[in-house]
Amino acid sequence: MPVYNFKNMAPVPSASDLVDIVLTRTQRRTPTVVHPGYKITRIRSFYIRKIKFTQQTISDRLTAMLTDFPRLSDIHPFYSDLCNTLYDRDHYKLALGQINTAKTLVDAVARDMIRMVKYGDSLYRCKCLKRAALGRMCTILKRQKASLSYLEEVRKHMSRLPALDPNTRTLLMCGLPNVGKSSFMNKITRANVDVQPYAFTTKSLFVGHTDYKYLRWQVIDTPGILDHPLEQRNTIEMQAITALAHLTCSVLYFMDISEQCGYTIEQQCNLFRSIQPLFANKQLVVVINKIDQQPWETLESDRRAMIEELVKESGPNTTMLTMSNVSEEGVSQVKNHACDKLLAARVDSRVSGNKVDSVMNRLQVVYPTARDGINREAFIPESVLKEREQQKKTNVKSRIGYAPTIDDVNEEGDETPPESDDEMMEGGGTFRKKTARELMWENGGPGVWAPDYREQYDLADPEWRFDAIPQILDGKNIADFVDPDIEEKLRLLEEEEEQLLAEYEAANMDRINDDDSLDEMEKAAVNEIRDRVKIARTYKERPGGRNRPVLPREVRGRAKDCHDESAKLNPEAIEKHMEKYGVDASKMVERGRKREREDPRVRRRNEQRDADKEMEDASKDSDEEMNGRGVSKGAIKRAKKEREESVKRERSLARSHSRPREPSQMGLKDDDMAKVAKKVEKEGQKRWHGGSGEGDQRKAVHLVKWMNTGKKRNGTHYCR
């Protein structure tokens, strides 16, 4: 697992976003209402709390940033130099230092302003000090705009860095550009590095993993390195130099002997010599690549001698191997050889360390030596040998259910296995009990026959093994309560049931005969009624039907929607609905009409409707009289419009005044009780059921004392 994981760093907000976050959180998490009438100590604590909360929020945010970013002096030297190569160590430390300084300045501003607010003598002065404190803090944050944006870019790039472990088993590939490093990595790992026929396709470090000898190995592909001084190398090349300098690994230096990479063998040898100090204390493998284009055997002698001399100069830790990524010749050998060399080197380094001596002193290894030259075999007693011979003759295993094999040969030479227990008894001469497997195959095979385990019960009397096990319920044997005449009673019940079924079928036949006298329309109506009754009965008897409350009768009869004509329970709709079920609803409708006449609300509604009708008739008569007298059409229209408006006015007036209810309708005894209840209701409304505190988000109009007291002099009087 990687030691450092830079993907968990939180995003760094910009300066303006950070100011918005801090002020919004202060507004949401602190009280927002304060009045000049409060005690001055309460007003001071109100504004001190806001300043402290803002300072704490800024401090927490900046501290989280400083904690997320790694300290270059505390991490592995590889990551430290890599950050220096990619982001410039000085710029990185300067940005973090500015953030730390900003945090210190914010704490100092909050401390000074809180000290001044403690001496504030009015709400206005405390508020001005609070505004000044928050403004100075926000100004400090805005000055860190460049540092915050730089750290956000660094965080984005660091989150894309490969998660490699500097201390694990590692294979590192290096060399000039376009010599086959990425292709080799794609062959031995599951990585997918981009491979193109031009230089510097790989511009950063790529990490892959492979397995060898049940161990996980880390494979690193580095960008190409050019042969020029260290000061002239760019950021891409310096990544490879950093990995070579700080990682304990097995180095694979790739050389292209076909020179298709664009560099000659001499240039590749010169690069090897220039970076050779970085190979110190590392296992080095010089990989001769692209032998499919230029075989090693057919290479010119002077060039081959140049490479061999280079390998000899490097020391005993250097070996040379040939391979080809296209034909995959030698790919596995290169990987295995590099892994073996690194494993051996790691073991040697641990053995040669100081820790091994403390362990070896506690170990004692003893090697046994031979007493003489005699070869002593294992001794088996004669009794054991005789018993084995006896078992071979008598204990013949059953082969029932198995296919015959070469070993299944009887004493007579018959290769077929014995199929019955009698044959085995004749061949062996002794009695042998059948196994459960043999009984299973004799009685139908698997799934048909099962052994009776009651035979293995260990009871006081063996005859009890096959007795019926009693069924116990509530501590009592069910067999003690079985009626001995249960069979006879069951037979009588079945006969009675058959008789009832016969009577029911006879009644159905009479019903069917009655239906024959009906015509087709009547039969269709009867069938529809029966279907509806059946559906209603099924719906009523459904499992979830009783899971809802039953509506009371006075609510059940109300119309669902006054605008829906089909939802109104008028007499015509009731008769039409009940006719579908074959029920005569004329008496029911008549009874409902009688009850409707007795209802005072319906009576008043009918009287109003009659009065409106009479008024309309009167208006028509007046119109006819006016026409008869020769009144103009405009006068008729005005008179008609006045009558309509008077009717609307009367109706709106009637709606605006609610009709007083009688005491009995309100659940009271008389008018005196109604007056007492009204008085108690008014007294209850005067009580204060709850008040608002400082944390309530409400904005109300309050009169400021300094604006509304004293004399009004000349000048402006607006709220400052």
XYZ file of C-alpha atoms in Angstrom:
720
model
C 0.000 0.000 0.000
C 1.236 3.542 -0.700
C 2.624 5.491 2.233
C 1.308 8.842 1.017
C -2.116 9.444 -0.463
C -2.558 12.990 -1.731
C -6.035 12.321 -3.151
C -7.740 13.000 0.210
C -6.772 16.667 0.390
C -9.785 18.973 0.579
C -10.245 21.596 -2.176
C -8.821 25.050 -1.446
C -11.447 27.796 -2.025
C -10.542 31.081 -3.607
C -10.255 34.237 -1.511
C -13.718 35.555 -2.403
C -15.321 32.151 -1.858
C -13.611 31.827 1.514
C -14.941 35.230 2.588
C -18.470 34.237 1.528
C -18.202 30.924 3.387
C -17.036 32.592 6.607
C -19.617 35.415 6.611
C -22.499 33.142 5.635
C -21.632 30.659 8.369
C -21.394 33.479 10.908
C -24.821 34.757 9.883
C -26.382 31.293 10.116
C -24.782 30.058 13.328
C -24.989 33.157 15.547
C -27.933 35.231 16.856
C -29.209 37.977 14.583
C -31.569 40.064 16.755
C -30.445 42.645 19.305
C -32.238 45.743 20.631
C -30.959 48.998 22.166
C -33.142 48.354 25.174
C -31.062 45.355 26.233
C -28.507 45.619 29.005
C -25.134 46.803 27.743
C -23.469 43.567 28.937
C -25.886 41.569 26.805
C -25.197 43.768 23.768
C -21.423 43.412 24.238
C -21.642 39.611 24.514
C -23.829 39.552 21.378
C -21.153 41.250 19.224
C -18.203 39.550 20.934
C -19.773 36.213 20.054
C -19.945 37.170 16.385
C -16.290 38.270 16.318
C -15.110 35.128 18.082
C -17.145 32.860 15.821
C -15.762 34.503 12.672
C -12.187 34.228 13.969
C -12.673 30.574 14.915
C -14.165 29.705 11.505
C -11.253 31.338 9.642
C -8.725 29.675 11.932
C -10.271 26.225 11.434
C -10.325 26.595 7.654
C -6.727 27.766 7.378
C -5.492 25.150 9.865
C -7.155 22.398 7.800
C -5.315 23.661 4.701
C -1.960 23.689 6.471
C -2.574 20.174 7.824
C -3.611 18.682 4.472
C -0.558 19.858 2.565
C 2.527 17.757 3.398
C 5.625 19.219 4.972
C 8.548 18.636 2.644
C 10.889 18.043 5.568
C 8.708 15.294 7.061
C 7.959 13.154 3.999
C 10.154 10.724 2.053
C 13.063 12.398 0.184
C 11.661 11.113 -3.099
C 8.404 13.010 -2.648
C 10.261 16.017 -1.265
C 12.492 16.316 -4.350
C 9.571 15.516 -6.650
C 7.584 18.427 -5.191
C 10.651 20.634 -5.584
C 10.886 19.605 -9.225
C 7.217 20.101 -10.010
C 6.161 23.034 -7.834
C 9.371 24.805 -6.674
C 10.111 24.233 -3.004
C 10.560 27.945 -2.208
C 7.275 28.993 -3.776
C 5.458 26.130 -2.026
C 6.839 27.012 1.408
C 6.210 30.726 0.851
C 2.520 30.115 0.048
C 2.004 27.951 3.137
C 3.877 30.497 5.255
C 1.597 33.292 4.051
C -1.464 31.234 4.969
C -0.012 30.633 8.441
C 0.741 34.350 8.816
C -2.814 35.225 7.767
C -4.175 32.920 10.473
C -1.988 34.629 13.079
C -3.090 38.103 11.922
C -6.774 37.135 12.076
C -6.309 35.910 15.655
C -4.577 39.176 16.599
C -7.329 41.307 15.011
C -10.040 39.348 16.825
C -8.206 39.652 20.143
C -7.761 43.446 19.811
C -11.325 44.139 18.656
C -12.844 42.006 21.416
C -10.849 44.048 23.946
C -12.312 47.247 22.451
C -15.890 45.917 22.342
C -15.704 45.240 26.089
C -15.508 49.012 26.594
C -18.340 49.890 24.180
C -21.035 52.000 25.886
C -23.840 51.673 23.288
C -25.219 49.307 20.710
C -24.111 51.582 17.886
C -20.464 51.641 18.982
C -20.381 47.878 19.568
C -21.856 47.322 16.125
C -19.281 49.585 14.486
C -16.453 47.719 16.219
C -17.908 44.400 15.062
C -18.104 45.620 11.461
C -14.531 46.861 11.654
C -13.324 43.512 13.024
C -15.073 41.456 10.329
C -13.902 43.850 7.635
C -10.248 43.623 8.692
C -10.442 39.819 8.804
C -11.955 39.658 5.324
C -9.295 42.064 4.010
C -6.577 39.753 5.325
C -8.191 36.832 3.505
C -8.522 38.776 0.255
C -4.809 39.537 0.311
C -4.120 35.777 0.145
C -5.747 35.466 -3.275
C -2.536 34.482 -5.095
C -1.421 31.999 -2.436
C -4.811 30.281 -2.305
C -5.046 29.944 -6.093
C -1.467 28.561 -6.250
C -2.178 26.000 -3.507
C -5.347 24.879 -5.290
C -3.389 24.207 -8.485
C -0.749 22.315 -6.486
C -3.486 20.245 -4.819
C -5.010 19.337 -8.178
C -1.655 18.204 -9.544
C -0.687 16.288 -6.397
C -3.998 14.423 -6.442
C -3.045 13.138 -9.915
C 0.384 11.893 -8.820
C 0.811 8.098 -8.878
C 0.342 6.440 -5.504
C 3.668 4.631 -5.230
C 5.383 3.249 -2.157
C 9.090 4.253 -1.936
C 9.907 1.306 0.360
C 8.394 -1.649 -1.495
C 9.908 -3.956 -4.129
C 10.296 -1.814 -7.247
C 11.423 -2.197 -10.852
C 12.486 1.132 -12.411
C 12.873 1.579 -16.170
C 14.997 4.364 -17.629
C 16.778 5.291 -20.854
C 16.536 7.558 -23.862
C 13.118 8.408 -25.304
C 11.339 5.894 -27.549
C 13.503 2.859 -26.670
C 10.595 0.608 -25.522
C 10.125 1.318 -21.802
C 6.351 1.875 -21.914
C 5.800 -1.135 -24.190
C 7.665 -3.363 -21.735
C 5.538 -2.030 -18.858
C 2.325 -2.791 -20.738
C 3.591 -6.346 -21.312
C 4.367 -7.248 -17.697
C 1.671 -5.220 -15.859
C -1.982 -4.348 -16.276
C -1.141 -0.693 -16.838
C -2.164 1.025 -20.057
C 0.550 3.554 -20.841
C 0.261 5.445 -24.110
C 2.778 4.232 -26.718
C 3.539 6.321 -29.815
C 6.378 6.228 -32.406
C 7.821 9.577 -31.321
C 9.879 10.871 -28.418
C 8.575 12.048 -25.039
C 5.213 10.314 -25.229
C 5.597 9.638 -21.488
C 5.809 12.987 -19.668
C 5.371 11.859 -16.055
C 5.859 8.845 -13.812
C 3.518 5.891 -14.390
C 3.068 3.079 -11.868
C 1.972 -0.496 -12.552
C 1.967 -3.724 -10.528
C 2.962 -7.284 -11.330
C 3.253 -10.579 -9.412
C 6.324 -12.739 -9.056
C 6.830 -15.592 -6.569
C 3.517 -14.744 -4.879
C 4.724 -11.200 -4.160
C 3.402 -7.877 -5.431
C 5.971 -5.814 -7.344
C 5.824 -2.152 -8.241
C 6.886 -1.180 -11.777
C 7.666 2.479 -12.555
C 7.912 3.891 -16.067
C 9.946 7.115 -16.226
C 10.116 9.733 -18.994
C 13.029 9.660 -21.397
C 16.350 11.271 -20.387
C 18.596 13.203 -22.764
C 22.389 13.399 -22.552
C 23.166 16.926 -21.338
C 24.214 18.526 -18.022
C 21.920 18.344 -15.006
C 21.285 22.095 -14.986
C 19.857 21.981 -18.509
C 17.366 19.170 -17.876
C 13.705 20.146 -17.828
C 10.940 19.135 -15.410
C 10.039 15.975 -17.358
C 13.587 14.618 -17.236
C 14.081 15.623 -13.603
C 11.247 13.321 -12.544
C 13.226 10.323 -13.793
C 16.424 11.619 -12.154
C 14.566 12.028 -8.822
C 13.221 8.466 -8.959
C 16.698 7.064 -9.754
C 18.276 9.016 -6.912
C 15.907 8.119 -4.058
C 14.219 4.756 -4.755
C 15.771 1.456 -3.661
C 14.978 -0.616 -6.714
C 16.196 -2.774 -9.543
C 17.051 -0.532 -12.518
C 16.392 -1.626 -16.097
C 18.405 0.518 -18.543
C 16.927 0.083 -22.038
C 19.064 0.344 -25.193
C 17.787 0.281 -28.784
C 20.387 -1.484 -30.925
C 18.301 -0.966 -34.081
C 18.691 2.840 -33.594
C 15.034 3.380 -34.590
C 14.640 5.643 -31.573
C 16.705 8.332 -33.334
C 19.827 7.946 -31.174
C 22.964 5.971 -31.968
C 24.439 3.267 -29.740
C 27.298 5.574 -28.887
C 24.904 8.265 -27.644
C 23.055 5.687 -25.533
C 26.368 4.559 -23.995
C 27.299 8.173 -23.232
C 23.959 8.707 -21.432
C 24.608 5.537 -19.407
C 27.995 6.884 -18.282
C 26.567 10.316 -17.420
C 23.889 8.909 -15.073
C 25.992 5.996 -13.824
C 26.509 7.608 -10.345
C 22.752 7.218 -9.789
C 23.088 3.416 -10.213
C 25.245 3.052 -7.092
C 24.028 0.383 -4.625
C 21.343 -0.710 -7.087
C 20.859 -3.897 -9.069
C 21.293 -2.941 -12.734
C 20.079 -4.808 -15.826
C 21.081 -3.514 -19.271
C 18.214 -4.521 -21.573
C 19.101 -4.818 -25.277
C 15.726 -4.157 -26.923
C 14.314 -4.523 -30.474
C 16.276 -7.642 -31.390
C 13.464 -8.471 -33.828
C 14.723 -5.584 -35.991
C 18.443 -6.048 -35.319
C 19.502 -9.396 -33.801
C 22.278 -9.265 -31.242
C 24.321 -11.901 -33.076
C 24.395 -9.931 -36.351
C 25.321 -6.629 -34.718
C 28.630 -5.100 -35.786
C 31.530 -6.309 -33.652
C 32.785 -2.848 -32.641
C 29.311 -1.780 -31.405
C 28.801 -5.063 -29.629
C 32.211 -4.675 -27.960
C 31.270 -1.134 -26.913
C 28.160 -2.413 -25.098
C 29.964 -5.359 -23.481
C 32.723 -3.058 -22.249
C 30.066 -0.740 -20.803
C 28.570 -3.622 -18.845
C 31.974 -4.701 -17.484
C 32.767 -1.152 -16.340
C 29.538 -0.965 -14.328
C 30.612 -3.606 -11.822
C 29.423 -7.002 -10.622
C 25.820 -5.843 -10.027
C 25.266 -5.274 -13.767
C 23.984 -7.914 -16.189
C 22.910 -7.758 -19.812
C 19.832 -9.408 -21.384
C 18.222 -9.230 -24.812
C 14.514 -9.014 -25.575
C 11.867 -7.812 -28.037
C 8.493 -6.289 -27.169
C 7.012 -7.175 -30.563
C 7.836 -10.888 -30.583
C 7.831 -11.033 -26.725
C 11.135 -12.897 -26.859
C 12.971 -12.585 -23.546
C 10.316 -10.412 -21.845
C 9.647 -12.898 -19.036
C 13.370 -13.621 -18.610
C 14.129 -9.913 -18.108
C 11.353 -9.533 -15.560
C 12.281 -12.684 -13.614
C 16.006 -11.887 -13.619
C 15.442 -8.338 -12.330
C 13.109 -9.569 -9.578
C 15.507 -12.308 -8.489
C 18.430 -9.873 -8.294
C 16.445 -7.428 -6.172
C 15.191 -10.185 -3.839
C 18.725 -11.476 -3.301
C 20.014 -7.965 -2.654
C 17.256 -7.249 -0.095
C 18.010 -10.501 1.740
C 21.747 -9.745 1.792
C 21.164 -6.257 3.124
C 19.056 -7.573 5.967
C 21.489 -10.352 6.820
C 24.410 -7.967 6.860
C 22.601 -5.546 9.154
C 22.994 -5.231 12.929
C 19.549 -6.618 13.670
C 20.449 -10.085 12.417
C 23.107 -10.660 15.083
C 20.642 -10.236 17.922
C 18.364 -12.843 16.315
C 21.064 -15.340 15.313
C 22.471 -15.423 18.840
C 19.204 -16.905 20.051
C 19.075 -19.621 17.367
C 20.904 -22.942 17.457
C 20.922 -25.092 14.334
C 21.760 -28.800 14.770
C 22.602 -31.052 11.839
C 22.317 -34.843 12.587
C 25.231 -37.068 11.566
C 25.060 -40.743 10.598
C 26.079 -43.245 13.314
C 27.288 -45.879 10.812
C 26.821 -46.906 7.190
C 23.966 -49.397 7.798
C 20.665 -48.693 6.018
C 17.822 -49.376 8.493
C 14.288 -49.817 7.092
C 10.999 -49.412 8.936
C 10.117 -52.431 11.134
C 6.581 -53.911 10.858
C 5.626 -56.651 13.353
C 4.593 -60.068 11.993
C 1.191 -59.875 13.703
C 0.381 -56.718 11.758
C 1.411 -58.347 8.481
C -0.776 -61.419 9.192
C -3.753 -59.237 10.004
C -3.328 -57.318 6.746
C -3.274 -60.586 4.774
C -6.426 -61.762 6.538
C -8.227 -58.526 5.726
C -7.333 -58.795 2.049
C -8.961 -62.270 1.887
C -12.101 -61.695 3.949
C -12.970 -58.006 3.802
C -14.053 -57.552 0.202
C -15.592 -54.108 -0.373
C -18.896 -53.904 -2.208
C -18.814 -52.445 -5.728
C -22.568 -52.142 -6.122
C -23.410 -48.843 -7.810
C -19.867 -48.388 -9.188
C -18.611 -49.023 -12.702
C -16.375 -52.158 -12.921
C -12.627 -51.520 -12.899
C -9.509 -53.572 -13.579
C -9.142 -54.421 -9.892
C -12.640 -55.966 -9.692
C -11.583 -59.593 -10.326
C -13.033 -62.558 -8.443
C -11.081 -65.626 -7.356
C -12.478 -67.494 -10.372
C -11.115 -64.862 -12.745
C -14.467 -63.221 -13.479
C -13.959 -59.502 -13.894
C -17.580 -58.604 -13.086
C -18.069 -57.467 -9.503
C -20.378 -59.494 -7.269
C -23.893 -58.104 -7.501
C -25.476 -59.922 -4.561
C -24.636 -60.523 -0.966
C -24.794 -64.319 -1.485
C -21.904 -64.264 -3.990
C -19.758 -62.321 -1.563
C -20.571 -64.772 1.210
C -19.627 -67.759 -0.999
C -16.353 -66.156 -2.108
C -15.312 -65.021 1.348
C -16.739 -67.892 3.345
C -17.737 -65.569 6.218
C -20.852 -63.555 6.913
C -20.680 -59.828 6.271
C -23.420 -57.311 7.017
C -24.753 -55.281 4.120
C -23.833 -51.631 4.104
C -26.317 -48.776 3.743
C -24.988 -48.091 0.249
C -25.721 -51.644 -0.872
C -29.232 -51.482 0.580
C -29.800 -48.145 -1.163
C -28.922 -49.587 -4.592
C -31.015 -52.697 -3.952
C -34.114 -50.600 -3.054
C -34.168 -48.079 -5.876
C -31.021 -45.954 -5.569
C -30.451 -42.420 -4.225
C -33.542 -40.353 -3.534
C -35.813 -43.411 -3.358
C -34.584 -45.238 -0.288
C -33.232 -43.795 2.945
C -31.856 -45.732 5.908
C -33.975 -46.148 9.018
C -31.938 -44.524 11.750
C -34.234 -45.874 14.466
C -32.294 -49.107 14.213
C -29.314 -47.321 15.788
C -31.260 -46.042 18.835
C -29.708 -47.110 22.121
C -32.670 -47.789 24.434
C -33.184 -49.934 27.529
C -35.383 -52.329 25.568
C -34.432 -52.784 21.890
C -38.079 -53.510 21.054
C -38.919 -49.861 21.818
C -36.825 -48.543 18.896
C -39.606 -48.733 16.261
C -42.465 -47.504 18.457
C -44.330 -44.379 17.364
C -42.934 -41.226 18.987
C -45.730 -39.433 20.878
C -46.627 -35.871 19.942
C -46.484 -33.596 22.997
C -48.454 -30.321 23.203
C -48.410 -28.179 26.364
C -46.802 -31.032 28.262
C -49.543 -33.527 27.363
C -49.627 -36.445 24.959
C -51.990 -35.785 22.077
C -52.818 -39.488 21.756
C -54.460 -39.408 25.222
C -57.051 -36.916 23.953
C -57.963 -38.591 20.641
C -61.629 -39.600 20.437
C -61.884 -43.320 19.600
C -65.122 -42.649 17.638
C -63.530 -39.930 15.524
C -63.715 -41.981 12.334
C -67.476 -42.590 12.699
C -68.163 -38.930 13.441
C -66.097 -37.854 10.429
C -68.093 -40.203 8.216
C -71.415 -38.733 9.440
C -70.166 -35.207 8.796
C -69.127 -36.085 5.254
C -72.569 -37.593 4.554
C -74.257 -34.445 5.862
C -72.023 -32.293 3.685
C -72.889 -34.344 0.608
C -76.610 -33.963 1.377
C -76.289 -30.158 1.695
C -74.391 -29.978 -1.594
C -77.140 -31.967 -3.326
C -79.829 -29.602 -1.976
C -77.817 -26.582 -3.124
C -77.432 -27.997 -6.619
C -81.192 -28.735 -6.784
C -81.956 -25.118 -5.827
C -79.599 -23.910 -8.533
C -81.377 -26.078 -11.095
C -84.718 -24.483 -10.141
C -83.129 -21.086 -10.460
C -81.790 -21.932 -13.879
C -85.248 -23.179 -14.943
C -86.782 -19.880 -13.790
C -84.254 -18.012 -15.889
C -85.394 -19.890 -18.984
C -88.698 -17.983 -18.951
C -86.834 -14.656 -19.413
C -85.979 -13.144 -22.742
C -82.430 -12.247 -23.802
C -82.484 -8.632 -22.528
C -83.772 -9.703 -19.109
C -81.175 -12.474 -18.896
C -78.391 -10.012 -19.707
C -79.664 -7.633 -16.996
C -79.881 -10.480 -14.465
C -76.323 -11.624 -15.281
C -75.003 -8.076 -14.968
C -76.719 -7.672 -11.570
C -75.243 -10.947 -10.359
C -71.775 -9.952 -11.520
C -72.008 -6.611 -9.733
C -73.186 -8.272 -6.531
C -70.316 -10.758 -6.785
C -67.766 -7.950 -7.320
C -69.167 -5.982 -4.376
C -69.035 -9.051 -2.103
C -65.467 -9.828 -3.185
C -64.382 -6.224 -2.591
C -65.986 -6.247 0.849
C -64.296 -9.528 1.836
C -60.822 -8.590 0.540
C -57.972 -8.895 3.113
C -57.164 -5.182 3.310
C -60.756 -3.979 3.281
C -60.978 -3.470 7.046
C -57.705 -1.632 7.323
C -59.342 1.761 6.846
C -61.806 3.583 9.135
C -65.484 3.445 8.292
C -66.977 6.864 7.528
C -69.939 7.972 9.669
C -73.310 8.105 8.000
C -73.660 11.912 7.997
C -70.239 12.289 6.303
C -70.792 9.384 3.928
C -73.806 11.084 2.327
C -72.049 14.341 1.478
C -71.123 15.211 -2.097
C -67.403 14.867 -2.865
C -67.240 17.810 -5.264
C -69.940 20.424 -5.670
C -68.868 21.045 -9.284
C -69.115 17.370 -10.248
C -72.694 16.609 -11.236
C -72.095 12.846 -11.082
C -70.779 13.133 -7.489
C -73.962 14.838 -6.169
C -76.344 12.452 -4.459
C -79.519 13.705 -6.110
C -82.592 11.461 -6.446
C -82.021 10.778 -10.142
C -78.419 9.633 -9.564
C -79.513 7.386 -6.681
C -82.254 5.734 -8.714
C -79.949 5.224 -11.686
C -77.207 3.719 -9.488
C -79.540 1.334 -7.664
C -81.212 0.166 -10.880
C -77.855 -1.336 -11.915
C -78.163 -3.716 -8.960
C -81.874 -4.458 -9.636
C -83.165 -2.580 -6.556
C -86.279 -0.432 -6.608
C -85.237 2.855 -4.971
C -88.527 4.786 -5.334
C -89.503 4.421 -1.651
C -86.048 5.344 -0.504
C -86.034 8.502 -2.652
C -89.478 9.487 -1.356
C -88.332 9.066 2.239
C -85.304 11.229 1.516
C -87.479 13.941 0.006
C -89.618 14.034 3.157
C -86.505 14.444 5.316
C -85.243 17.167 2.982
C -88.477 19.113 3.397
C -88.073 18.995 7.175
C -84.438 20.298 7.044
C -84.475 24.062 7.956
C -81.375 24.752 5.872
C -83.017 23.287 2.759
C -86.229 25.141 3.542
C -84.374 28.476 3.715
C -82.555 27.651 0.490
C -85.859 26.875 -1.284
C -87.445 30.062 0.050
C -84.526 32.097 -1.272
C -84.803 30.363 -4.643
C -88.572 31.131 -4.764
C -87.949 34.761 -3.846
C -85.384 35.101 -6.616
C -87.809 33.585 -9.076
C -90.579 35.996 -8.067
C -88.198 38.927 -8.430
C -87.259 37.805 -11.921
C -90.945 37.509 -12.860
C -91.608 40.966 -11.487
C -88.701 42.395 -13.448
C -90.052 40.841 -16.635
C -93.500 42.348 -15.992
C -91.974 45.781 -15.341
C -90.008 45.513 -18.564
C -93.181 44.725 -20.470
C -94.950 47.695 -18.855
C -92.065 49.998 -19.723
C -92.114 48.805 -23.285
C -95.866 49.369 -23.351
C -95.457 52.928 -22.066
C -92.798 53.672 -24.653
C -89.759 53.792 -22.335
C -86.426 53.849 -24.150
C -84.195 50.780 -24.352
C -81.391 52.533 -22.421
C -83.679 53.129 -19.440
C -84.735 49.481 -19.518
C -81.098 48.339 -19.506
C -80.221 50.653 -16.609
C -83.155 49.466 -14.554
C -82.262 45.838 -15.234
C -78.633 46.466 -14.298
C -79.662 48.151 -11.002
C -81.853 45.171 -10.092
C -79.021 42.703 -10.786
C -76.569 44.726 -8.704
C -79.069 44.957 -5.825
C -79.490 41.177 -5.898
C -75.700 40.658 -5.879
C -75.317 43.165 -3.037
C -77.943 41.401 -0.938
C -76.302 38.018 -1.543
C -72.803 39.268 -0.673
C -74.168 40.944 2.444
C -75.806 37.702 3.501
C -72.530 35.816 2.917
C -70.412 38.372 4.805
C -72.448 38.008 8.025
C -72.226 34.526 9.480
C -75.465 33.349 11.002
C -75.194 32.984 14.784
C -75.478 29.442 15.984
C -77.775 28.361 18.782
C -76.165 27.336 22.104
C -77.365 23.769 21.667
C -75.444 23.518 18.382
C -72.232 24.618 20.152
C -72.681 22.023 22.914
C -73.787 24.598 25.525
C -76.861 24.756 27.708
C -78.207 28.254 27.097
C -77.245 31.823 26.130
C -75.656 32.514 29.521
C -73.311 29.588 29.090
C -72.434 30.837 25.568
C -71.518 34.288 26.964
C -69.295 32.739 29.632
C -67.525 30.568 27.020
C -66.913 33.582 24.779
C -65.449 35.535 27.707
C -63.109 32.677 28.628
C -61.956 32.432 24.984
C -61.060 36.112 24.907
C -59.142 35.860 28.178
C -57.145 32.911 26.807
C -56.149 34.868 23.719
C -54.509 37.531 25.882
C -51.950 35.102 27.291
C -48.363 35.054 26.000
C -47.706 31.520 24.789
C -44.073 32.046 23.728
C -41.457 34.679 22.981
C -38.675 35.133 20.506
C -35.019 35.013 21.498
C -31.769 36.259 20.065
C -31.418 33.252 17.736
C -34.778 33.758 15.976
C -34.360 34.876 12.366
C -36.964 37.638 12.249
C -36.887 41.279 11.291
C -39.378 43.544 13.062
C -39.771 47.316 13.159
C -38.414 48.798 16.388
C -38.279 52.414 17.385
C -34.698 53.514 18.026
C -34.457 55.653 21.136
C -32.005 58.261 19.831
C -34.195 58.822 16.735
C -37.458 59.411 18.610
C -36.509 61.332 21.768
C -35.433 64.929 22.282
C -36.106 68.027 20.193
C -36.119 68.002 16.423
C -33.495 70.469 15.282
C -32.665 71.697 11.818
C -30.792 69.271 9.624
C -31.158 65.709 8.498
C -32.899 63.078 10.629
C -32.364 59.900 8.596
C -31.155 56.731 10.292
C -27.382 56.564 10.375
